[in-house]
Tab-separated table of N, CA and C and ligand atoms in Angstrom:
chain	number	residue	atom	x	y	z
A	577	UNK	N	-20.796	1.782	3.349
A	577	UNK	CA	-19.349	1.923	3.521
A	577	UNK	C	-19.062	2.718	4.793
A	578	UNK	N	-17.920	2.515	5.302
A	578	UNK	CA	-17.559	3.194	6.546
A	578	UNK	C	-16.099	3.612	6.493
A	579	UNK	N	-15.875	4.758	7.092
A	579	UNK	CA	-14.499	5.235	7.178
A	579	UNK	C	-13.843	4.576	8.391
A	580	UNK	N	-12.640	4.076	8.173
A	580	UNK	CA	-11.946	3.364	9.247
A	580	UNK	C	-10.856	4.247	9.858
A	581	UNK	N	-10.451	3.883	11.061
A	581	UNK	CA	-9.388	4.618	11.744
A	581	UNK	C	-8.039	4.132	11.208
A	582	UNK	N	-7.190	5.075	10.862
A	582	UNK	CA	-5.865	4.713	10.341
A	582	UNK	C	-4.854	4.730	11.493
A	583	UNK	N	-4.182	3.623	11.680
A	583	UNK	CA	-3.158	3.535	12.725
A	583	UNK	C	-1.950	4.372	12.339
A	584	UNK	N	-1.306	4.941	13.342
A	584	UNK	CA	-0.142	5.797	13.098
A	584	UNK	C	1.160	5.055	13.408
A	585	UNK	N	2.243	5.563	12.827
A	585	UNK	CA	3.568	5.008	13.106
A	585	UNK	C	3.747	4.907	14.625
A	586	UNK	N	4.331	3.799	15.046
A	586	UNK	CA	4.518	3.570	16.475
A	586	UNK	C	3.568	2.494	16.986
A	587	UNK	N	2.449	2.285	16.254
A	587	UNK	CA	1.515	1.211	16.633
A	587	UNK	C	2.154	-0.134	16.274
A	588	UNK	N	2.237	-1.063	17.226
A	588	UNK	CA	2.905	-2.353	16.967
A	588	UNK	C	2.289	-3.131	15.792
A	589	UNK	N	0.993	-2.965	15.559
A	589	UNK	CA	0.319	-3.673	14.459
A	589	UNK	C	0.997	-3.415	13.114
A	590	UNK	N	1.487	-2.193	12.940
A	590	UNK	CA	2.110	-1.825	11.660
A	590	UNK	C	3.409	-2.585	11.407
A	591	UNK	N	3.958	-3.211	12.435
A	591	UNK	CA	5.225	-3.935	12.293
A	591	UNK	C	5.021	-5.445	12.192
A	592	UNK	N	3.755	-5.861	12.131
A	592	UNK	CA	3.483	-7.300	12.065
A	592	UNK	C	3.295	-7.765	10.623
A	593	UNK	N	3.546	-9.056	10.404
A	593	UNK	CA	3.366	-9.647	9.078
A	593	UNK	C	1.911	-10.090	8.942
A	594	UNK	N	1.277	-9.687	7.858
A	594	UNK	CA	-0.130	-10.014	7.642
A	594	UNK	C	-0.303	-11.416	7.070
A	595	UNK	N	-1.442	-12.012	7.372
A	595	UNK	CA	-1.759	-13.367	6.899
A	595	UNK	C	-2.444	-13.301	5.532
A	596	UNK	N	-2.206	-14.318	4.700
A	596	UNK	CA	-2.885	-14.340	3.398
A	596	UNK	C	-4.394	-14.479	3.557
A	597	UNK	N	-5.114	-13.989	2.561
A	597	UNK	CA	-6.562	-14.197	2.504
A	597	UNK	C	-6.790	-15.546	1.844
A	598	UNK	N	-7.492	-16.428	2.545
A	598	UNK	CA	-7.723	-17.760	1.977
A	598	UNK	C	-9.048	-17.835	1.221
A	599	UNK	N	-10.011	-17.065	1.692
A	599	UNK	CA	-11.320	-17.072	1.039
A	599	UNK	C	-11.841	-15.648	0.992
A	600	UNK	N	-12.328	-15.240	-0.168
A	600	UNK	CA	-12.852	-13.883	-0.304
A	600	UNK	C	-14.326	-13.886	0.097
A	601	UNK	N	-14.555	-13.502	1.330
A	601	UNK	CA	-15.903	-13.503	1.906
A	601	UNK	C	-16.531	-12.115	1.740
A	602	UNK	N	-17.842	-12.009	1.952
A	602	UNK	CA	-18.471	-10.679	1.931
A	602	UNK	C	-17.799	-9.711	2.904
A	603	UNK	N	-17.298	-10.240	4.005
A	603	UNK	CA	-16.601	-9.378	4.984
A	603	UNK	C	-15.356	-8.763	4.388
A	604	UNK	N	-14.627	-9.582	3.604
A	604	UNK	CA	-13.412	-9.082	2.951
A	604	UNK	C	-13.784	-7.986	1.948
A	605	UNK	N	-14.889	-8.206	1.206
A	605	UNK	CA	-15.327	-7.209	0.217
A	605	UNK	C	-15.729	-5.900	0.903
A	606	UNK	N	-16.413	-6.012	2.033
A	606	UNK	CA	-16.773	-4.814	2.798
A	606	UNK	C	-15.528	-4.093	3.281
A	607	UNK	N	-14.552	-4.877	3.744
A	607	UNK	CA	-13.293	-4.277	4.200
A	607	UNK	C	-12.638	-3.500	3.055
A	608	UNK	N	-12.619	-4.081	1.861
A	608	UNK	CA	-12.009	-3.412	0.706
A	608	UNK	C	-12.757	-2.111	0.395
A	609	UNK	N	-14.089	-2.162	0.413
A	609	UNK	CA	-14.880	-0.942	0.183
A	609	UNK	C	-14.539	0.130	1.213
A	610	UNK	N	-14.465	-0.290	2.463
A	610	UNK	CA	-14.164	0.661	3.535
A	610	UNK	C	-12.745	1.218	3.404
A	611	UNK	N	-11.823	0.371	2.967
A	611	UNK	CA	-10.444	0.830	2.773
A	611	UNK	C	-10.359	1.870	1.656
A	612	UNK	N	-11.131	1.657	0.582
A	612	UNK	CA	-11.138	2.623	-0.526
A	612	UNK	C	-11.688	3.961	-0.032
A	613	UNK	N	-12.789	3.897	0.717
A	613	UNK	CA	-13.393	5.126	1.243
A	613	UNK	C	-12.420	5.845	2.189
A	614	UNK	N	-11.759	5.062	3.034
A	614	UNK	CA	-10.827	5.635	4.005
A	614	UNK	C	-9.636	6.288	3.302
A	615	UNK	N	-9.109	5.592	2.293
A	615	UNK	CA	-7.973	6.128	1.523
A	615	UNK	C	-8.350	7.453	0.869
A	616	UNK	N	-9.529	7.478	0.246
A	616	UNK	CA	-9.959	8.696	-0.457
A	616	UNK	C	-10.209	9.842	0.518
A	617	UNK	N	-10.853	9.520	1.640
A	617	UNK	CA	-11.157	10.562	2.632
A	617	UNK	C	-9.873	11.173	3.185
A	618	UNK	N	-8.811	10.350	3.252
A	618	UNK	CA	-7.541	10.830	3.800
A	618	UNK	C	-6.665	11.452	2.720
A	619	UNK	N	-7.113	11.382	1.466
A	619	UNK	CA	-6.347	11.977	0.374
A	619	UNK	C	-5.097	11.202	0.014
A	620	UNK	N	-5.126	9.886	0.237
A	620	UNK	CA	-3.951	9.062	-0.057
A	620	UNK	C	-4.078	8.344	-1.386
A	621	UNK	N	-2.993	7.759	-1.853
A	621	UNK	CA	-3.029	7.007	-3.110
A	621	UNK	C	-2.836	5.516	-2.872
A	622	UNK	N	-2.884	5.110	-1.617
A	622	UNK	CA	-2.786	3.692	-1.312
A	622	UNK	C	-3.043	3.459	0.159
A	623	UNK	N	-3.546	2.260	0.460
A	623	UNK	CA	-3.801	1.902	1.857
A	623	UNK	C	-3.725	0.383	1.983
A	624	UNK	N	-3.096	-0.063	3.044
A	624	UNK	CA	-2.972	-1.501	3.284
A	624	UNK	C	-3.766	-1.871	4.529
A	625	UNK	N	-4.298	-3.107	4.538
A	625	UNK	CA	-5.179	-3.528	5.633
A	625	UNK	C	-4.565	-3.354	7.033
A	626	UNK	N	-3.281	-3.655	7.243
A	626	UNK	CA	-2.740	-3.454	8.596
A	626	UNK	C	-2.843	-2.012	9.074
A	627	UNK	N	-2.910	-1.056	8.137
A	627	UNK	CA	-3.050	0.348	8.541
A	627	UNK	C	-4.401	0.627	9.175
A	628	UNK	N	-5.378	-0.243	8.911
A	628	UNK	CA	-6.674	-0.094	9.584
A	628	UNK	C	-6.869	-1.210	10.607
A	629	UNK	N	-5.743	-1.803	11.010
A	629	UNK	CA	-5.771	-2.749	12.122
A	629	UNK	C	-6.131	-4.181	11.744
A	630	UNK	N	-6.144	-4.476	10.441
A	630	UNK	CA	-6.494	-5.827	9.997
A	630	UNK	C	-5.256	-6.484	9.385
A	631	UNK	N	-4.779	-7.547	10.019
A	631	UNK	CA	-3.526	-8.162	9.551
A	631	UNK	C	-3.799	-9.200	8.460
A	632	UNK	N	-4.302	-8.708	7.354
A	632	UNK	CA	-4.572	-9.537	6.180
A	632	UNK	C	-3.865	-8.929	4.983
A	633	UNK	N	-3.475	-9.794	4.021
A	633	UNK	CA	-2.710	-9.314	2.869
A	633	UNK	C	-3.645	-8.695	1.818
A	634	UNK	N	-4.064	-7.480	2.109
A	634	UNK	CA	-4.974	-6.731	1.233
A	634	UNK	C	-4.488	-5.287	1.145
A	635	UNK	N	-4.493	-4.733	-0.068
A	635	UNK	CA	-4.154	-3.323	-0.236
A	635	UNK	C	-5.008	-2.737	-1.355
A	636	UNK	N	-5.205	-1.446	-1.298
A	636	UNK	CA	-5.872	-0.736	-2.389
A	636	UNK	C	-4.954	0.402	-2.844
A	637	UNK	N	-4.985	0.658	-4.141
A	637	UNK	CA	-4.125	1.698	-4.717
A	637	UNK	C	-4.957	2.510	-5.702
A	638	UNK	N	-4.814	3.821	-5.625
A	638	UNK	CA	-5.467	4.710	-6.600
A	638	UNK	C	-4.533	5.887	-6.863
A	639	UNK	N	-3.641	5.723	-7.812
A	639	UNK	CA	-2.726	6.830	-8.123
A	639	UNK	C	-3.325	7.724	-9.202
A	640	UNK	N	-4.296	7.165	-9.921
A	640	UNK	CA	-4.983	7.922	-10.960
A	640	UNK	C	-6.446	7.921	-10.542
A	641	UNK	N	-7.039	9.113	-10.410
A	641	UNK	CA	-8.382	9.202	-9.858
A	641	UNK	C	-9.382	8.327	-10.608
A	642	UNK	N	-10.119	7.534	-9.844
A	642	UNK	CA	-11.142	6.689	-10.440
A	642	UNK	C	-10.652	5.313	-10.855
A	643	UNK	N	-9.320	5.131	-10.823
A	643	UNK	CA	-8.747	3.848	-11.233
A	643	UNK	C	-8.189	3.160	-9.984
A	644	UNK	N	-9.032	2.354	-9.373
A	644	UNK	CA	-8.652	1.710	-8.119
A	644	UNK	C	-8.204	0.277	-8.381
A	645	UNK	N	-7.070	-0.067	-7.848
A	645	UNK	CA	-6.620	-1.454	-7.907
A	645	UNK	C	-6.809	-2.087	-6.540
A	646	UNK	N	-7.452	-3.242	-6.545
A	646	UNK	CA	-7.621	-4.017	-5.319
A	646	UNK	C	-6.609	-5.146	-5.373
A	647	UNK	N	-5.785	-5.221	-4.370
A	647	UNK	CA	-4.751	-6.253	-4.370
A	647	UNK	C	-4.937	-7.175	-3.169
A	648	UNK	N	-5.355	-8.391	-3.467
A	648	UNK	CA	-5.465	-9.412	-2.426
A	648	UNK	C	-4.299	-10.371	-2.621
A	649	UNK	N	-3.598	-10.645	-1.559
A	649	UNK	CA	-2.411	-11.509	-1.588
A	649	UNK	C	-1.408	-11.090	-2.677
A	650	UNK	N	-1.067	-9.811	-2.743
A	650	UNK	CA	-0.153	-9.366	-3.805
A	650	UNK	C	1.262	-9.892	-3.601
A	651	UNK	N	1.919	-10.130	-4.732
A	651	UNK	CA	3.301	-10.596	-4.698
A	651	UNK	C	4.040	-9.914	-5.840
A	652	UNK	N	5.128	-9.243	-5.530
A	652	UNK	CA	5.910	-8.610	-6.593
A	652	UNK	C	6.681	-9.702	-7.327
A	653	UNK	N	6.430	-9.818	-8.627
A	653	UNK	CA	7.035	-10.910	-9.391
A	653	UNK	C	8.166	-10.420	-10.289
A	654	UNK	N	8.278	-9.115	-10.491
A	654	UNK	CA	9.386	-8.579	-11.291
A	654	UNK	C	9.625	-7.132	-10.907
A	655	UNK	N	10.883	-6.741	-10.948
A	655	UNK	CA	11.195	-5.329	-10.722
A	655	UNK	C	12.507	-5.000	-11.423
A	656	UNK	N	12.671	-3.734	-11.782
A	656	UNK	CA	13.899	-3.330	-12.457
A	656	UNK	C	14.166	-1.858	-12.209
A	657	UNK	N	15.415	-1.486	-12.394
A	657	UNK	CA	15.803	-0.079	-12.298
A	657	UNK	C	15.751	0.453	-10.887
A	658	UNK	N	15.859	1.755	-10.791
A	658	UNK	CA	15.857	2.409	-9.482
A	658	UNK	C	15.286	3.805	-9.614
A	659	UNK	N	14.555	4.240	-8.606
A	659	UNK	CA	14.098	5.623	-8.531
A	659	UNK	C	14.286	6.107	-7.100
A	660	UNK	N	14.563	7.374	-6.987
A	660	UNK	CA	14.674	8.010	-5.671
A	660	UNK	C	13.720	9.177	-5.682
A	661	UNK	N	12.611	9.018	-5.004
A	661	UNK	CA	11.576	10.050	-5.015
A	661	UNK	C	11.007	10.215	-3.618
A	662	UNK	N	10.246	11.288	-3.467
A	662	UNK	CA	9.630	11.582	-2.181
A	662	UNK	C	8.426	10.670	-1.938
A	663	UNK	N	8.297	10.226	-0.714
A	663	UNK	CA	7.231	9.288	-0.379
A	663	UNK	C	6.682	9.600	1.002
A	664	UNK	N	5.396	9.414	1.153
A	664	UNK	CA	4.763	9.600	2.459
A	664	UNK	C	3.878	8.416	2.773
A	665	UNK	N	3.152	8.508	3.880
A	665	UNK	CA	2.311	7.392	4.297
A	665	UNK	C	1.142	7.945	5.101
A	666	UNK	N	-0.054	7.413	4.871
A	666	UNK	CA	-1.221	7.890	5.619
A	666	UNK	C	-1.079	7.608	7.114
A	667	UNK	N	-0.179	6.691	7.480
A	667	UNK	CA	0.060	6.401	8.897
A	667	UNK	C	1.099	7.340	9.503
A	668	UNK	N	1.618	8.236	8.673
A	668	UNK	CA	2.625	9.192	9.140
A	668	UNK	C	2.311	10.557	8.526
A	669	UNK	N	1.122	11.096	8.844
A	669	UNK	CA	0.632	12.277	8.126
A	669	UNK	C	1.564	13.483	8.251
A	670	UNK	N	1.733	14.153	7.127
A	670	UNK	CA	2.523	15.373	7.110
A	670	UNK	C	4.015	15.173	6.967
A	671	UNK	N	4.457	13.913	7.025
A	671	UNK	CA	5.893	13.624	6.934
A	671	UNK	C	6.200	12.982	5.585
A	672	UNK	N	7.372	13.309	5.055
A	672	UNK	CA	7.796	12.710	3.796
A	672	UNK	C	9.272	12.380	3.867
A	673	UNK	N	9.656	11.410	3.056
A	673	UNK	CA	11.068	11.081	2.973
A	673	UNK	C	11.384	10.624	1.566
A	674	UNK	N	12.657	10.717	1.201
A	674	UNK	CA	13.080	10.232	-0.111
A	674	UNK	C	13.472	8.767	0.036
A	675	UNK	N	12.863	7.924	-0.801
A	675	UNK	CA	13.123	6.489	-0.705
A	675	UNK	C	13.786	5.974	-1.973
A	676	UNK	N	14.400	4.811	-1.808
A	676	UNK	CA	14.989	4.116	-2.952
A	676	UNK	C	14.058	2.961	-3.305
A	677	UNK	N	13.513	2.999	-4.505
A	677	UNK	CA	12.565	1.985	-4.969
A	677	UNK	C	12.929	1.552	-6.382
A	678	UNK	N	12.440	0.383	-6.815
A	678	UNK	CA	12.617	0.026	-8.223
A	678	UNK	C	11.879	1.022	-9.124
A	679	UNK	N	12.395	1.240	-10.331
A	679	UNK	CA	11.747	2.163	-11.271
A	679	UNK	C	10.488	1.548	-11.857
A	680	UNK	N	10.489	0.231	-11.973
A	680	UNK	CA	9.334	-0.470	-12.552
A	680	UNK	C	9.109	-1.771	-11.791
A	681	UNK	N	7.865	-2.071	-11.516
A	681	UNK	CA	7.546	-3.338	-10.841
A	681	UNK	C	6.309	-3.975	-11.469
A	682	UNK	N	6.243	-5.278	-11.332
A	682	UNK	CA	5.029	-6.015	-11.695
A	682	UNK	C	4.598	-6.808	-10.478
A	683	UNK	N	3.320	-6.667	-10.133
A	683	UNK	CA	2.779	-7.376	-8.990
A	683	UNK	C	1.683	-8.317	-9.477
A	684	UNK	N	1.627	-9.485	-8.876
A	684	UNK	CA	0.545	-10.424	-9.172
A	684	UNK	C	-0.385	-10.451	-7.968
A	685	UNK	N	-1.662	-10.231	-8.219
A	685	UNK	CA	-2.625	-10.163	-7.120
A	685	UNK	C	-3.958	-10.744	-7.566
A	686	UNK	N	-4.864	-10.846	-6.609
A	686	UNK	CA	-6.216	-11.332	-6.880
A	686	UNK	C	-7.172	-10.188	-6.589
A	687	UNK	N	-8.236	-10.071	-7.394
A	687	UNK	CA	-9.247	-9.060	-7.090
A	687	UNK	C	-10.381	-9.708	-6.287
A	688	UNK	N	-11.385	-8.917	-5.939
A	688	UNK	CA	-12.450	-9.432	-5.058
A	688	UNK	C	-13.288	-10.531	-5.710
A	689	UNK	N	-13.212	-10.613	-7.048
A	689	UNK	CA	-13.952	-11.678	-7.743
A	689	UNK	C	-13.152	-12.959	-7.862
A	690	UNK	N	-11.958	-12.933	-7.301
A	690	UNK	CA	-11.137	-14.138	-7.318
A	690	UNK	C	-10.265	-14.271	-8.554
A	691	UNK	N	-10.259	-13.221	-9.378
A	691	UNK	CA	-9.426	-13.258	-10.581
A	691	UNK	C	-8.001	-12.817	-10.268
A	692	UNK	N	-7.040	-13.622	-10.701
A	692	UNK	CA	-5.638	-13.257	-10.539
A	692	UNK	C	-5.211	-12.415	-11.734
A	693	UNK	N	-4.515	-11.330	-11.461
A	693	UNK	CA	-4.074	-10.451	-12.546
A	693	UNK	C	-2.685	-9.919	-12.233
A	694	UNK	N	-2.006	-9.479	-13.279
A	694	UNK	CA	-0.700	-8.842	-13.116
A	694	UNK	C	-0.855	-7.351	-13.359
A	695	UNK	N	-0.249	-6.560	-12.506
A	695	UNK	CA	-0.276	-5.103	-12.649
A	695	UNK	C	1.158	-4.613	-12.727
A	696	UNK	N	1.478	-3.913	-13.819
A	696	UNK	CA	2.816	-3.357	-13.973
A	696	UNK	C	2.743	-1.853	-13.836
A	697	UNK	N	3.732	-1.281	-13.180
A	697	UNK	CA	3.731	0.160	-13.009
A	697	UNK	C	5.127	0.727	-12.957
A	698	UNK	N	5.210	2.016	-13.297
A	698	UNK	CA	6.465	2.748	-13.162
A	698	UNK	C	6.190	3.972	-12.295
A	699	UNK	N	7.226	4.711	-11.988
A	699	UNK	CA	7.091	5.971	-11.246
A	699	UNK	C	6.221	5.806	-9.981
A	700	UNK	N	5.201	6.679	-9.869
A	700	UNK	CA	4.388	6.681	-8.643
A	700	UNK	C	3.674	5.336	-8.422
A	701	UNK	N	3.186	4.735	-9.488
A	701	UNK	CA	2.490	3.454	-9.316
A	701	UNK	C	3.451	2.381	-8.803
A	702	UNK	N	4.668	2.382	-9.315
A	702	UNK	CA	5.678	1.417	-8.840
A	702	UNK	C	5.975	1.655	-7.359
A	703	UNK	N	6.096	2.907	-6.983
A	703	UNK	CA	6.358	3.229	-5.572
A	703	UNK	C	5.188	2.787	-4.691
A	704	UNK	N	3.977	3.061	-5.168
A	704	UNK	CA	2.794	2.702	-4.384
A	704	UNK	C	2.697	1.183	-4.212
A	705	UNK	N	2.960	0.445	-5.271
A	705	UNK	CA	2.899	-1.021	-5.179
A	705	UNK	C	3.904	-1.517	-4.134
A	706	UNK	N	5.142	-1.031	-4.223
A	706	UNK	CA	6.171	-1.456	-3.256
A	706	UNK	C	5.784	-1.058	-1.844
A	707	UNK	N	5.325	0.178	-1.698
A	707	UNK	CA	4.968	0.722	-0.386
A	707	UNK	C	3.865	-0.121	0.274
A	708	UNK	N	2.816	-0.419	-0.489
A	708	UNK	CA	1.694	-1.169	0.093
A	708	UNK	C	2.076	-2.622	0.361
A	709	UNK	N	2.840	-3.234	-0.548
A	709	UNK	CA	3.291	-4.615	-0.306
A	709	UNK	C	4.177	-4.677	0.933
A	710	UNK	N	5.009	-3.665	1.124
A	710	UNK	CA	5.859	-3.609	2.317
A	710	UNK	C	5.021	-3.620	3.598
A	711	UNK	N	3.910	-2.855	3.576
A	711	UNK	CA	3.049	-2.803	4.765
A	711	UNK	C	2.604	-4.205	5.189
A	712	UNK	N	2.385	-5.085	4.200
A	712	UNK	CA	1.880	-6.425	4.506
A	712	UNK	C	2.952	-7.286	5.171
A	713	UNK	N	4.203	-6.831	5.084
A	713	UNK	CA	5.301	-7.523	5.765
A	713	UNK	C	5.803	-6.735	6.971
A	714	UNK	N	5.025	-5.743	7.378
A	714	UNK	CA	5.401	-4.968	8.556
A	714	UNK	C	6.524	-3.975	8.311
A	715	UNK	N	6.738	-3.647	7.017
A	715	UNK	CA	7.801	-2.684	6.691
A	715	UNK	C	7.199	-1.320	6.361
A	716	UNK	N	7.925	-0.283	6.717
A	716	UNK	CA	7.465	1.081	6.489
A	716	UNK	C	8.454	1.810	5.577
A	717	UNK	N	7.968	2.894	4.959
A	717	UNK	CA	8.831	3.582	3.987
A	717	UNK	C	10.117	4.111	4.618
A	718	UNK	N	10.035	4.374	5.914
A	718	UNK	CA	11.227	4.880	6.599
A	718	UNK	C	12.345	3.825	6.619
A	719	UNK	N	11.980	2.555	6.386
A	719	UNK	CA	12.990	1.490	6.329
A	719	UNK	C	13.842	1.592	5.063
A	720	UNK	N	13.290	2.193	4.017
A	720	UNK	CA	14.038	2.322	2.761
A	720	UNK	C	14.309	3.793	2.437
A	721	UNK	N	14.175	4.609	3.470
A	721	UNK	CA	14.397	6.038	3.285
A	721	UNK	C	15.891	6.327	3.202
A	722	UNK	N	16.236	7.234	2.282
A	722	UNK	CA	17.618	7.703	2.199
A	722	UNK	C	17.717	8.876	3.164
A	723	UNK	N	18.307	8.587	4.317
A	723	UNK	CA	18.223	9.547	5.432
A	723	UNK	C	18.907	10.881	5.152
A	724	UNK	N	19.962	10.874	4.319
A	724	UNK	CA	20.684	12.141	4.123
A	724	UNK	C	20.198	12.893	2.890
A	725	UNK	N	19.111	12.412	2.269
A	725	UNK	CA	18.605	13.102	1.080
A	725	UNK	C	17.971	14.431	1.478
A	726	UNK	N	18.133	15.453	0.666
A	726	UNK	CA	17.483	16.728	0.984
A	726	UNK	C	15.980	16.584	0.862
A	727	UNK	N	15.266	17.079	1.841
A	727	UNK	CA	13.803	16.964	1.831
A	727	UNK	C	13.199	18.242	1.265
A	728	UNK	N	12.192	18.073	0.477
A	728	UNK	CA	11.481	19.240	-0.025
A	728	UNK	C	10.026	19.081	0.318
A	729	UNK	N	9.291	20.165	0.268
A	729	UNK	CA	7.884	20.124	0.633
A	729	UNK	C	7.082	19.686	-0.580
A	730	UNK	N	6.077	18.928	-0.358
A	730	UNK	CA	5.231	18.498	-1.470
A	730	UNK	C	4.737	17.117	-1.204
A	731	UNK	N	3.951	16.617	-2.115
A	731	UNK	CA	3.378	15.295	-1.894
A	731	UNK	C	3.478	14.471	-3.156
A	732	UNK	N	3.912	13.254	-2.990
A	732	UNK	CA	3.979	12.348	-4.147
A	732	UNK	C	3.181	11.100	-3.816
B	1280	ZN	ZN1	1.912	3.577	4.051
């Protein structure tokens, strides 16, 4: 496994739309392993492939230690409610903003073995799913940030 370089806000790659994965090759599996290592080393709870310079629809999420979700070609198929919570991004270290997100979401994705599964989440997991899926469309959390919300210190 290898730790990858995380692109920072301002890099044009982060604003591009990623292409779907058509075939899960050993290279894709290595990329996923490296993304998990990179996310953990950076202390994040999610990472999307464009953040490491790869414009493919792949993301990893770990909001609960040891429980990693691999999302290949994820698509949000249901969402409900609303939450306004603090959110950050490994591509924007040290900065946080309050965003408006659905309270609950369900995403349909494929894992590295080619199995399609549905993942439902609320609270932080719902935010992470939305955040990482947004990255695959070149969107950043600052796009859904409530600019006049009071900011507090901390990490979510
Ligand atoms: Zn991010």
